[in-house]
Amino acid sequence: MNLDLMRELSVSTDSKIVLLILDGLGGLPMEAGGRTELEAASTPNFDRLAASSDLGLSRPVAAGVSPGSGPGHLALFGYNPLEYQVGRGVLSALGVGFDLGESDLAARINFATLDGEGKISDRRAGRIPSEKGAELVDLLNENVRIDGAEVFVIHEKEYRAVVVFRAPGLSGSLSDTDPQRVGLEPLPVKPTEPSEGTEKAASLANAFVEGANEVLKDQHPANTVLLRGFGMHPALPSFEETYGLRAAAIASYPMYKGLARLAGMDLLKEGEGISGEFDTLEAAWDDHDFFFVHVKPTDAAGEDGDFERKRGVIEEVDGLLPRLLELGPAALAVTGDHATPAKMKSHSWHGVPFLLRSPYTLPTAETFGERACAGGSLGAFPAEEIMGLLMGHALKLNRYGA
Amino acid sequence: MNLDLMRELSVSTDSKIVLLILDGLGGLPMEAGGRTELEAASTPNFDRLAASSDLGLSRPVAAGVSPGSGPGHLALFGYNPLEYQVGRGVLSALGVGFDLGESDLAARINFATLDGEGKISDRRAGRIPSEKGAELVDLLNENVRIDGAEVFVIHEKEYRAVVVFRAPGLSGSLSDTDPQRVGLEPLPVKPTEPSEGTEKAASLANAFVEGANEVLKDQHPANTVLLRGFGMHPALPSFEETYGLRAAAIASYPMYKGLARLAGMDLLKEGEGISGEFDTLEAAWDDHDFFFVHVKPTDAAGEDGDFERKRGVIEEVDGLLPRLLELGPAALAVTGDHATPAKMKSHSWHGVPFLLRSPYTLPTAETFGERACAGGSLGAFPAEEIMGLLMGHALKLNRYGA
């Protein structure tokens, strides 16, 4: 998306935009001749919506390339995912609500288990419960000190945490300590691009690991930390400055909250489950003019290879849809950040069903599904263009040129 | 295609990819309301394949732009054809198996006929037979010497040959000597971009023409040479480094072999005719993980305006298809490097029918044809993306981003 063009053309109006993301929505037939998860789902509300919507297939990053959640969402928000890159550590830090500064370096922590020979025997320390994880994080915060930097450890969930190094002149181009396999020793952190900033950062990170090992040595099973996904806070132009939108995010998972915060969105308190997210949407309706609503369980079901569960989640969202429509958004898009076909049990590169409803559409089908979308008026198009389409359909863009 | 991204994400696996190119596959109805060559052909095997494939229309270069074989194939291999440019001389030199160095300058030679006034009376010297062409090439190699450069003349076929100038500091931005019309004098070679390298190269080329005219002056009808398509060896990133593929090419014409060699593919000995190419494919199956199979006669028939012959070639390939499918490629694409509609008797800019079969497709039609492809899940897309799609479908790309 050309963000400068959006900045130049965008105008503030009272009209409201909703971007409803069913994570990993796109799917595939389990068997030749079959239907996808979305095609198989009974979705009377989505189908009725499709009949008054523009349809297409959105492509997250590039032909054949399966995106992680980071690049998938950056594209949805209009940021070129090859130009703007966000490390996993940064996403997690933002997701837990840490106020990441522009010179902070973040990395993901997994608590893990070392055997007597110093080799990794469990990369997730037996998936320790969240209470234990929080206790270990407190231990690290109280006892690990390293020269030349402030260190913050924040618990995420279970065996997962985030570490943030605060010192001037750091750079995030660093390798992971997690060798990705058990039976190996953890790796030292090394610069992937040599510079003063990466050398300094690598030495801080290695000192932290050493200190953590000392503090955790008598713990069991979590007696070490593995670090990965180093990165600095990326400087994304905000939704406010780019689109002139007072944007809000409704998401229940840290990473998606983190992505929304990167774009400058307000994080709204989500309710319980998917219907709780719709409660939040209704409650906050008057206070913002853009809502990013993120539904996670479609992706989780796809990752588990559970076609029926994924179909069920889609049907659940379909059942809630009338509540959203009742609010009367000027422009509503429904899509995913990528496909997660149950057949593949993973993110994939396939085009994602996309639907955009406004008063200014050219409907082509009576159902919402991959093949209906393939024949839609938008065709196959880059996900990066979705924000432009939404801004146009909500009549929030001035004409370009005389 | 973003080749850096491919390099970053590609992983080596045992799965095999086949790119089957029917040169000039795309066509048009001869009359309003009619069918294209591919639509009219009886292709039960392609149709069955289409019913389990992703379909689309691939666009070689840019809207409305008819590509030569060079750009058409560069795009198929994932190289941006506007960024990577290859002169015809270079293609021919590589095609005849000449070991072109990075500082070598190549040009195509046509033996031609000059009349008594020094004007061209036949641009192909009456299409002299190959034996005569080879004899003249020997004469030139034995007798033409120019100061400051080694010169190699290699016979291609009939009246066609290649000349290679080897000297330091040459540049290939030079104009042709062939004025493209009879009744005119040959043109001198001139720099199209002034530089030391082009001045030097132009003077070498003009000296070569002068020397050749002296050697050939008593020959009939081939008493001169016309030079065109000057160019240096382009530095294409290889298939091995870009995609991690051990790639092989099966092609019967020099130019396509040359294109494949540019991409670092191994050239396999083709058998007799199209079925001979399939013999080669079967014999080499275990030794490579990517196969480019090039079928020429579709294009030749299109160039001749012979709708029925083109249709016949398509049907011949259809009959051979089961042999290819029997090998069990993980991902198979069938398309052309451009359209050559019999109606136009030339290459054209039209979208080329494209089919991709893997276990991870979203089929939309039961036939393989231009209009079935237009409604496919890939829509209209740049041919440059084909390699990314094949890599994704063969599960040879890691996920992008966290």
PDB file of C-alpha atoms in Angstrom, chain A residues 22-27 36-44 46 274 295 297-299 301 307-321 353 368 370:
ATOM      1  CA  LEU A  22     -10.907 -14.876  11.202  1.00  0.00           C
ATOM      2  CA  ASP A  23      -7.303 -15.946  11.701  1.00  0.00           C
ATOM      3  CA  GLY A  24      -6.257 -18.601   9.182  1.00  0.00           C
ATOM      4  CA  LEU A  25      -9.681 -18.432   7.483  1.00  0.00           C
ATOM      5  CA  GLY A  26      -8.582 -19.791   4.096  1.00  0.00           C
ATOM      6  CA  GLY A  27      -8.802 -23.534   3.649  1.00  0.00           C
ATOM      7  CA  THR A  36     -13.158 -26.107   2.023  1.00  0.00           C
ATOM      8  CA  GLU A  37     -13.899 -25.380   5.686  1.00  0.00           C
ATOM      9  CA  LEU A  38     -15.665 -22.150   4.784  1.00  0.00           C
ATOM     10  CA  GLU A  39     -17.526 -23.717   1.853  1.00  0.00           C
ATOM     11  CA  ALA A  40     -18.653 -26.607   4.033  1.00  0.00           C
ATOM     12  CA  ALA A  41     -19.781 -24.398   6.914  1.00  0.00           C
ATOM     13  CA  SER A  42     -23.432 -23.445   7.164  1.00  0.00           C
ATOM     14  CA  THR A  43     -23.189 -19.656   7.048  1.00  0.00           C
ATOM     15  CA  PRO A  44     -26.539 -18.119   6.184  1.00  0.00           C
ATOM     16  CA  PHE A  46     -22.136 -14.611   5.632  1.00  0.00           C
ATOM     17  CA  ILE A 274     -15.849 -14.602  20.479  1.00  0.00           C
ATOM     18  CA  VAL A 295     -10.929 -14.176  16.037  1.00  0.00           C
ATOM     19  CA  PRO A 297      -9.846 -20.176  17.069  1.00  0.00           C
ATOM     20  CA  THR A 298     -10.188 -20.679  13.289  1.00  0.00           C
ATOM     21  CA  ASP A 299      -6.400 -20.738  13.020  1.00  0.00           C
ATOM     22  CA  ALA A 301      -8.359 -25.497  14.651  1.00  0.00           C
ATOM     23  CA  PHE A 307     -11.627 -29.468   9.758  1.00  0.00           C
ATOM     24  CA  GLU A 308     -14.882 -29.849  11.709  1.00  0.00           C
ATOM     25  CA  ARG A 309     -13.783 -27.615  14.582  1.00  0.00           C
ATOM     26  CA  LYS A 310     -12.647 -24.913  12.169  1.00  0.00           C
ATOM     27  CA  ARG A 311     -15.981 -25.153  10.374  1.00  0.00           C
ATOM     28  CA  GLY A 312     -17.700 -24.867  13.742  1.00  0.00           C
ATOM     29  CA  VAL A 313     -15.827 -21.684  14.667  1.00  0.00           C
ATOM     30  CA  ILE A 314     -16.787 -20.159  11.318  1.00  0.00           C
ATOM     31  CA  GLU A 315     -20.419 -21.052  12.036  1.00  0.00           C
ATOM     32  CA  GLU A 316     -20.165 -19.482  15.489  1.00  0.00           C
ATOM     33  CA  VAL A 317     -18.937 -16.213  13.994  1.00  0.00           C
ATOM     34  CA  ASP A 318     -21.686 -16.416  11.389  1.00  0.00           C
ATOM     35  CA  GLY A 319     -24.216 -16.620  14.193  1.00  0.00           C
ATOM     36  CA  LEU A 320     -22.816 -13.458  15.786  1.00  0.00           C
ATOM     37  CA  LEU A 321     -22.645 -11.505  12.538  1.00  0.00           C
ATOM     38  CA  PRO A 353     -11.503 -15.477   1.033  1.00  0.00           C
ATOM     39  CA  PHE A 368     -19.015 -16.749   0.955  1.00  0.00           C
ATOM     40  CA  GLU A 370     -12.972 -19.639  -1.646  1.00  0.00           C
TER      41      GLU A 370
END
